[in-house]
Structures are given as C-alpha cells and as structure tokens.
CSV table of C-alpha atoms in Angstrom, one decimal:
chain,number,residue,atom,x,y,z
Z,1,UNK,CA,-1.0,-17.2,-3.8
Z,2,UNK,CA,-3.3,-14.4,-2.0
Z,3,UNK,CA,-5.5,-12.1,-3.8
Z,4,UNK,CA,-7.8,-9.2,-2.6
Z,5,UNK,CA,-11.0,-8.1,-4.3
Z,6,UNK,CA,-12.4,-4.6,-3.9
Z,7,UNK,CA,-15.4,-4.6,-6.0
Z,8,UNK,CA,-16.2,-0.8,-5.8
Z,9,UNK,CA,-14.0,1.1,-7.6
Z,10,UNK,CA,-15.8,4.4,-6.6
Z,11,UNK,CA,-18.4,5.1,-3.7
Z,12,UNK,CA,-20.3,8.4,-3.5
Z,13,UNK,CA,-21.8,9.3,-0.4
Z,14,UNK,CA,-23.3,12.3,1.4
Z,15,UNK,CA,-21.8,13.7,4.6
Z,16,UNK,CA,-23.0,12.1,7.6
Z,17,UNK,CA,-24.3,9.1,5.8
Z,18,UNK,CA,-23.0,5.5,6.6
Z,19,UNK,CA,-20.6,4.1,4.3
Z,20,UNK,CA,-19.2,0.3,3.7
Z,21,UNK,CA,-16.3,-0.2,1.5
Z,22,UNK,CA,-16.2,-4.0,0.7
Z,23,UNK,CA,-13.0,-6.3,0.6
Z,24,UNK,CA,-13.0,-10.0,-0.1
Z,25,UNK,CA,-9.7,-11.9,-0.2
Z,26,UNK,CA,-8.6,-15.3,-1.1
Z,27,UNK,CA,-5.7,-17.4,0.7
Z,28,UNK,CA,-5.1,-21.1,1.3
Z,29,UNK,CA,-3.5,-20.2,4.5
Z,30,UNK,CA,-4.4,-17.9,7.5
Z,31,UNK,CA,-3.9,-14.2,6.9
Z,32,UNK,CA,-3.5,-10.8,8.7
Z,33,UNK,CA,-5.8,-8.0,7.2
Z,34,UNK,CA,-5.2,-4.4,6.8
Z,35,UNK,CA,-7.0,-1.3,5.7
Z,36,UNK,CA,-4.9,1.6,4.3
Z,37,UNK,CA,-6.0,5.3,3.5
Z,38,UNK,CA,-4.4,7.4,0.8
Z,39,UNK,CA,-5.2,11.0,0.8
Z,40,UNK,CA,-4.6,13.1,-2.5
Z,41,UNK,CA,-1.0,13.3,-3.3
Z,42,UNK,CA,0.3,11.5,-0.1
Z,43,UNK,CA,1.4,8.1,0.7
Z,44,UNK,CA,-0.7,5.5,2.3
Z,45,UNK,CA,-1.5,5.4,6.1
Z,46,UNK,CA,-2.4,2.4,8.2
Z,47,UNK,CA,-6.2,2.7,9.2
Z,48,UNK,CA,-6.6,-0.6,11.1
Z,49,UNK,CA,-5.5,-4.3,11.2
Z,50,UNK,CA,-6.8,-7.6,12.1
Z,51,UNK,CA,-4.4,-10.0,13.6
Z,52,UNK,CA,-6.5,-12.3,15.9
Z,53,UNK,CA,-9.3,-12.4,18.4
Z,54,UNK,CA,-12.5,-10.2,18.4
Z,55,UNK,CA,-13.7,-9.9,14.6
Z,56,UNK,CA,-14.5,-6.1,14.9
Z,57,UNK,CA,-11.4,-4.1,14.6
Z,58,UNK,CA,-11.7,-0.5,15.5
Z,59,UNK,CA,-9.2,2.2,13.7
Z,60,UNK,CA,-8.5,5.7,13.4
Z,61,UNK,CA,-10.7,8.4,12.4
Z,62,UNK,CA,-14.0,6.5,13.5
Z,63,UNK,CA,-13.6,3.6,11.0
Z,64,UNK,CA,-14.1,0.0,11.8
Z,65,UNK,CA,-14.1,-3.0,9.9
Z,66,UNK,CA,-15.4,-6.9,10.7
Z,67,UNK,CA,-13.4,-10.1,9.8
Z,68,UNK,CA,-15.6,-13.0,8.6
Z,69,UNK,CA,-13.7,-16.0,8.0
Z,70,UNK,CA,-16.7,-17.9,6.5
Z,71,UNK,CA,-17.2,-15.2,3.9
Z,72,UNK,CA,-13.6,-14.3,3.6
Z,73,UNK,CA,-14.3,-10.7,3.7
Z,74,UNK,CA,-13.1,-7.6,5.7
Z,75,UNK,CA,-15.3,-4.9,4.9
Z,76,UNK,CA,-14.7,-1.3,6.3
Z,77,UNK,CA,-17.5,0.8,7.7
Z,78,UNK,CA,-18.0,4.3,9.1
Z,79,UNK,CA,-21.5,5.1,10.7
Z,80,UNK,CA,-21.4,8.9,9.6
Z,81,UNK,CA,-18.7,10.3,7.1
Z,82,UNK,CA,-17.0,13.6,6.8
Z,83,UNK,CA,-15.9,15.6,3.6
Z,84,UNK,CA,-12.3,15.0,5.1
Z,85,UNK,CA,-12.8,11.2,4.6
Z,86,UNK,CA,-12.6,11.7,0.8
Z,87,UNK,CA,-9.8,9.5,0.0
Z,88,UNK,CA,-8.9,6.2,-1.5
Z,89,UNK,CA,-9.0,3.3,0.6
Z,90,UNK,CA,-7.0,0.0,0.0
Z,91,UNK,CA,-7.4,-3.4,1.6
Z,92,UNK,CA,-4.4,-5.6,1.8
Z,93,UNK,CA,-3.7,-9.2,3.2
Z,94,UNK,CA,-0.6,-10.7,4.8
Z,95,UNK,CA,0.3,-14.3,4.8
Z,96,UNK,CA,0.5,-15.5,8.7
Z,97,UNK,CA,2.6,-18.5,7.9
Z,98,UNK,CA,5.3,-17.4,5.8
Z,99,UNK,CA,8.3,-15.2,6.8
Z,100,UNK,CA,8.7,-11.7,5.9
Z,101,UNK,CA,5.9,-9.2,5.6
Z,102,UNK,CA,4.7,-9.1,2.1
Z,103,UNK,CA,1.3,-7.4,1.6
Z,104,UNK,CA,-1.0,-8.2,-1.4
Z,105,UNK,CA,-3.0,-5.0,-2.1
Z,106,UNK,CA,-6.3,-4.7,-3.7
Z,107,UNK,CA,-7.3,-2.1,-6.2
Z,108,UNK,CA,-8.5,0.6,-4.0
Z,109,UNK,CA,-12.0,2.1,-3.6
Z,110,UNK,CA,-12.2,5.8,-4.0
Z,111,UNK,CA,-14.7,7.4,-1.3
Z,112,UNK,CA,-16.1,10.7,-2.5
Z,113,UNK,CA,-18.0,12.5,0.3
Z,114,UNK,CA,-20.4,15.2,-0.9
Z,115,UNK,CA,-22.3,18.0,0.8
T,1,UNK,CA,9.9,13.3,12.0
T,2,UNK,CA,10.5,9.6,11.8
T,3,UNK,CA,9.5,7.9,8.4
T,4,UNK,CA,10.3,7.0,5.1
T,5,UNK,CA,11.8,9.5,2.8
T,6,UNK,CA,11.7,9.5,-1.0
T,7,UNK,CA,13.4,11.4,-3.4
T,8,UNK,CA,12.8,13.0,-6.0
T,9,UNK,CA,9.2,13.8,-5.7
T,10,UNK,CA,8.6,14.6,-9.3
T,11,UNK,CA,10.5,13.5,-12.3
T,12,UNK,CA,10.2,13.7,-16.0
T,13,UNK,CA,12.3,11.5,-18.2
T,14,UNK,CA,12.8,10.8,-22.1
T,15,UNK,CA,12.3,7.4,-23.3
T,16,UNK,CA,15.8,5.6,-23.1
T,17,UNK,CA,16.9,7.7,-19.9
T,18,UNK,CA,18.1,6.1,-16.8
T,19,UNK,CA,17.5,7.3,-13.2
T,20,UNK,CA,17.6,6.3,-9.7
T,21,UNK,CA,14.7,6.6,-7.0
T,22,UNK,CA,16.0,7.1,-3.5
T,23,UNK,CA,14.4,5.7,-0.5
T,24,UNK,CA,15.6,6.0,3.3
T,25,UNK,CA,14.0,4.9,6.3
T,26,UNK,CA,15.0,6.0,10.1
T,27,UNK,CA,12.9,3.5,12.0
T,28,UNK,CA,15.4,0.5,11.9
T,29,UNK,CA,12.9,-1.8,9.9
T,30,UNK,CA,14.6,-4.8,8.4
T,31,UNK,CA,12.3,-5.0,5.3
T,32,UNK,CA,11.8,-2.5,2.6
T,33,UNK,CA,9.6,-2.4,-0.6
T,34,UNK,CA,9.0,-0.7,-3.9
T,35,UNK,CA,5.5,-0.5,-5.3
T,36,UNK,CA,3.9,1.1,-8.3
T,37,UNK,CA,0.7,2.4,-8.5
T,38,UNK,CA,-1.4,2.8,-11.8
T,39,UNK,CA,-5.0,3.7,-12.1
T,40,UNK,CA,-7.3,0.9,-11.7
T,41,UNK,CA,-4.5,-1.5,-10.6
T,42,UNK,CA,-3.7,-0.5,-7.1
T,43,UNK,CA,-0.3,-1.2,-5.9
T,44,UNK,CA,1.8,-3.9,-7.5
T,45,UNK,CA,5.0,-4.9,-5.8
T,46,UNK,CA,8.3,-4.4,-7.9
T,47,UNK,CA,11.2,-5.5,-5.6
T,48,UNK,CA,11.3,-6.0,-2.0
T,49,UNK,CA,14.2,-6.6,0.4
T,50,UNK,CA,13.4,-8.7,3.3
T,51,UNK,CA,16.6,-7.8,5.3
T,52,UNK,CA,19.8,-6.2,4.7
T,53,UNK,CA,21.9,-8.0,1.9
T,54,UNK,CA,18.7,-9.6,0.3
T,55,UNK,CA,16.5,-8.5,-2.6
T,56,UNK,CA,14.0,-10.2,-4.4
T,57,UNK,CA,11.7,-10.0,-7.4
T,58,UNK,CA,7.9,-8.7,-6.8
T,59,UNK,CA,5.0,-9.0,-9.1
T,60,UNK,CA,6.4,-6.7,-11.9
T,61,UNK,CA,10.2,-6.4,-11.7
T,62,UNK,CA,11.0,-6.2,-15.5
T,63,UNK,CA,12.7,-3.0,-16.3
T,64,UNK,CA,13.8,-2.3,-12.7
T,65,UNK,CA,16.8,-3.1,-10.4
T,66,UNK,CA,17.2,-2.3,-6.9
T,67,UNK,CA,20.2,-1.9,-4.5
T,68,UNK,CA,19.8,-2.4,-0.6
T,69,UNK,CA,22.6,-0.1,0.2
T,70,UNK,CA,22.5,-0.8,3.8
T,71,UNK,CA,19.7,-1.2,6.7
T,72,UNK,CA,18.4,2.6,5.9
T,73,UNK,CA,18.4,2.9,2.2
T,74,UNK,CA,16.8,0.8,-0.8
T,75,UNK,CA,17.1,2.5,-4.1
T,76,UNK,CA,15.1,1.5,-7.6
T,77,UNK,CA,16.8,2.0,-10.7
T,78,UNK,CA,15.3,2.3,-14.2
T,79,UNK,CA,17.9,1.6,-16.7
T,80,UNK,CA,16.2,2.5,-19.9
T,81,UNK,CA,12.9,4.2,-19.0
T,82,UNK,CA,10.1,3.4,-21.3
T,83,UNK,CA,6.5,5.2,-21.4
T,84,UNK,CA,5.0,2.0,-19.7
T,85,UNK,CA,6.9,3.2,-16.7
T,86,UNK,CA,5.1,6.1,-16.2
T,87,UNK,CA,3.5,5.7,-12.6
T,88,UNK,CA,3.6,6.7,-9.1
T,89,UNK,CA,6.3,4.8,-7.2
T,90,UNK,CA,6.1,4.4,-3.3
T,91,UNK,CA,8.8,2.9,-1.1
T,92,UNK,CA,7.7,1.3,2.3
T,93,UNK,CA,9.1,-0.4,5.2
T,94,UNK,CA,8.3,-2.5,7.8
T,95,UNK,CA,9.4,-4.9,10.6
T,96,UNK,CA,10.1,-8.4,9.5
T,97,UNK,CA,7.0,-10.0,11.1
T,98,UNK,CA,3.8,-10.6,9.0
T,99,UNK,CA,1.5,-9.0,11.6
T,100,UNK,CA,3.3,-5.5,11.3
T,101,UNK,CA,2.1,-2.9,8.7
T,102,UNK,CA,4.1,-0.8,6.5
T,103,UNK,CA,5.3,2.8,6.8
T,104,UNK,CA,5.1,4.5,3.2
T,105,UNK,CA,6.7,7.4,1.7
T,106,UNK,CA,5.1,10.0,0.2
T,107,UNK,CA,5.7,8.9,-3.4
T,108,UNK,CA,7.6,9.7,-6.7
T,109,UNK,CA,5.6,10.8,-9.7
T,110,UNK,CA,7.3,9.8,-12.8
T,111,UNK,CA,6.4,10.5,-16.3
T,112,UNK,CA,8.4,9.3,-19.2
T,113,UNK,CA,7.7,10.8,-22.4
C-alpha cells in the first residue's frame, strides 16, 4: 500500500521569499508523483507531476519539485512567492505497476503568503 | 468549458435524510472517483469506477453507494445521512493510465444537522 506524508500542515511565508513544501511517500513499487493546488472554495488543479527521467520537474506558476528516490521525497519549491500563491497544496502518489489510476493524497499543506 | 461538473454546490440535510450527488465529465475519461475532504485529513477515496460498468470501494465507503450511469456520469448516494458525513465532496475523472492526473470538479459542501 502507498502512503504520503506532508509533515507541515501550515507554512507561513512573506511575499517574495522562497518556500519549500515537504512531501515524503512510501511504496513498495515504482510510483508516479503529483502536486495539486486548491484555491479557496475551488477544486484541485494539477501543478506538476513526475513520471520518469529528470528528477527536477517544473510546473505552472513558477513551482518546481525534485524527486529523490533514496529519500523517497518529492518536495515542492518556489524561489519567490506571491500573495496569489496562498492556497492548500496536496502531494499525491500513484502506483506505476497497477492498472487504473488511483491516487493516494497527503493531508495537505496550507501555504499562507503575507505582505 | 470542458471539465467535471458537480451538483449541487451546497446542501444541508437533516439526519436520516437521503440525497444523491451528481457528477458529469465531458472529457471522455474512462475512470471516475468520489473523494471527501475533511480538515486535517486530506482527501479520502470513497468509491471509484475504473471504467464504465465497474465500481469499487475506496478507503471510506461505509454509508455511501455509487452508480456509474454511463461513461459521463457517476453519482454518489447517501441513503441515511449522518452528521459524520458533513464534508466537502469532490468528484474527479481521469484516463485509465496511472501516469495521468485527475481533473476535479469544484466540490459539494454538505452539512448534516
């Protein structure tokens, strides 16, 4: 079975500062990894995904994430945040070997950008 | 706009009442899912349908039933609502392959009193 851990439930940061949102996963098989963003009162939107190849993945809105197989991590980063980045961020994992497309989500990290 | 449409957006039920949450997608996706979102617990899978004609239980199926009406539509039914089912419910759809992400609806906020 897969699981995803997002240790930080809330991350406050000042505008234009860098931010890192942490994600660790556990799985006995190879996985695909995803980051989703949820703005207030909206559904989730795909930010970026790691499938294979380069371990550094770039997504929308200036976000990027690095896959680290030895540490089973997929941390999300942005070098300079904006007020509009205030949202909840979810890490998710999918089993590469099984059929279908079931995602297991972490509990989310609330990013609050302050002036 | 193409995407996943959920109805209703808000609902208040009394304990014991029943209701059906509707979900439709127009992206010709094979798979559809129902999640509930609760504070501090992330998204938990209730039921999913890998393809038309099939449904399977997820992590938290008790108290719910689903129907995959056709390839486009996947409904979630609460037969006898309980306060513990107060939550935000999201429907999502995807291609069958595991490397594809989901497209989410905008959610249904359900309160059971």
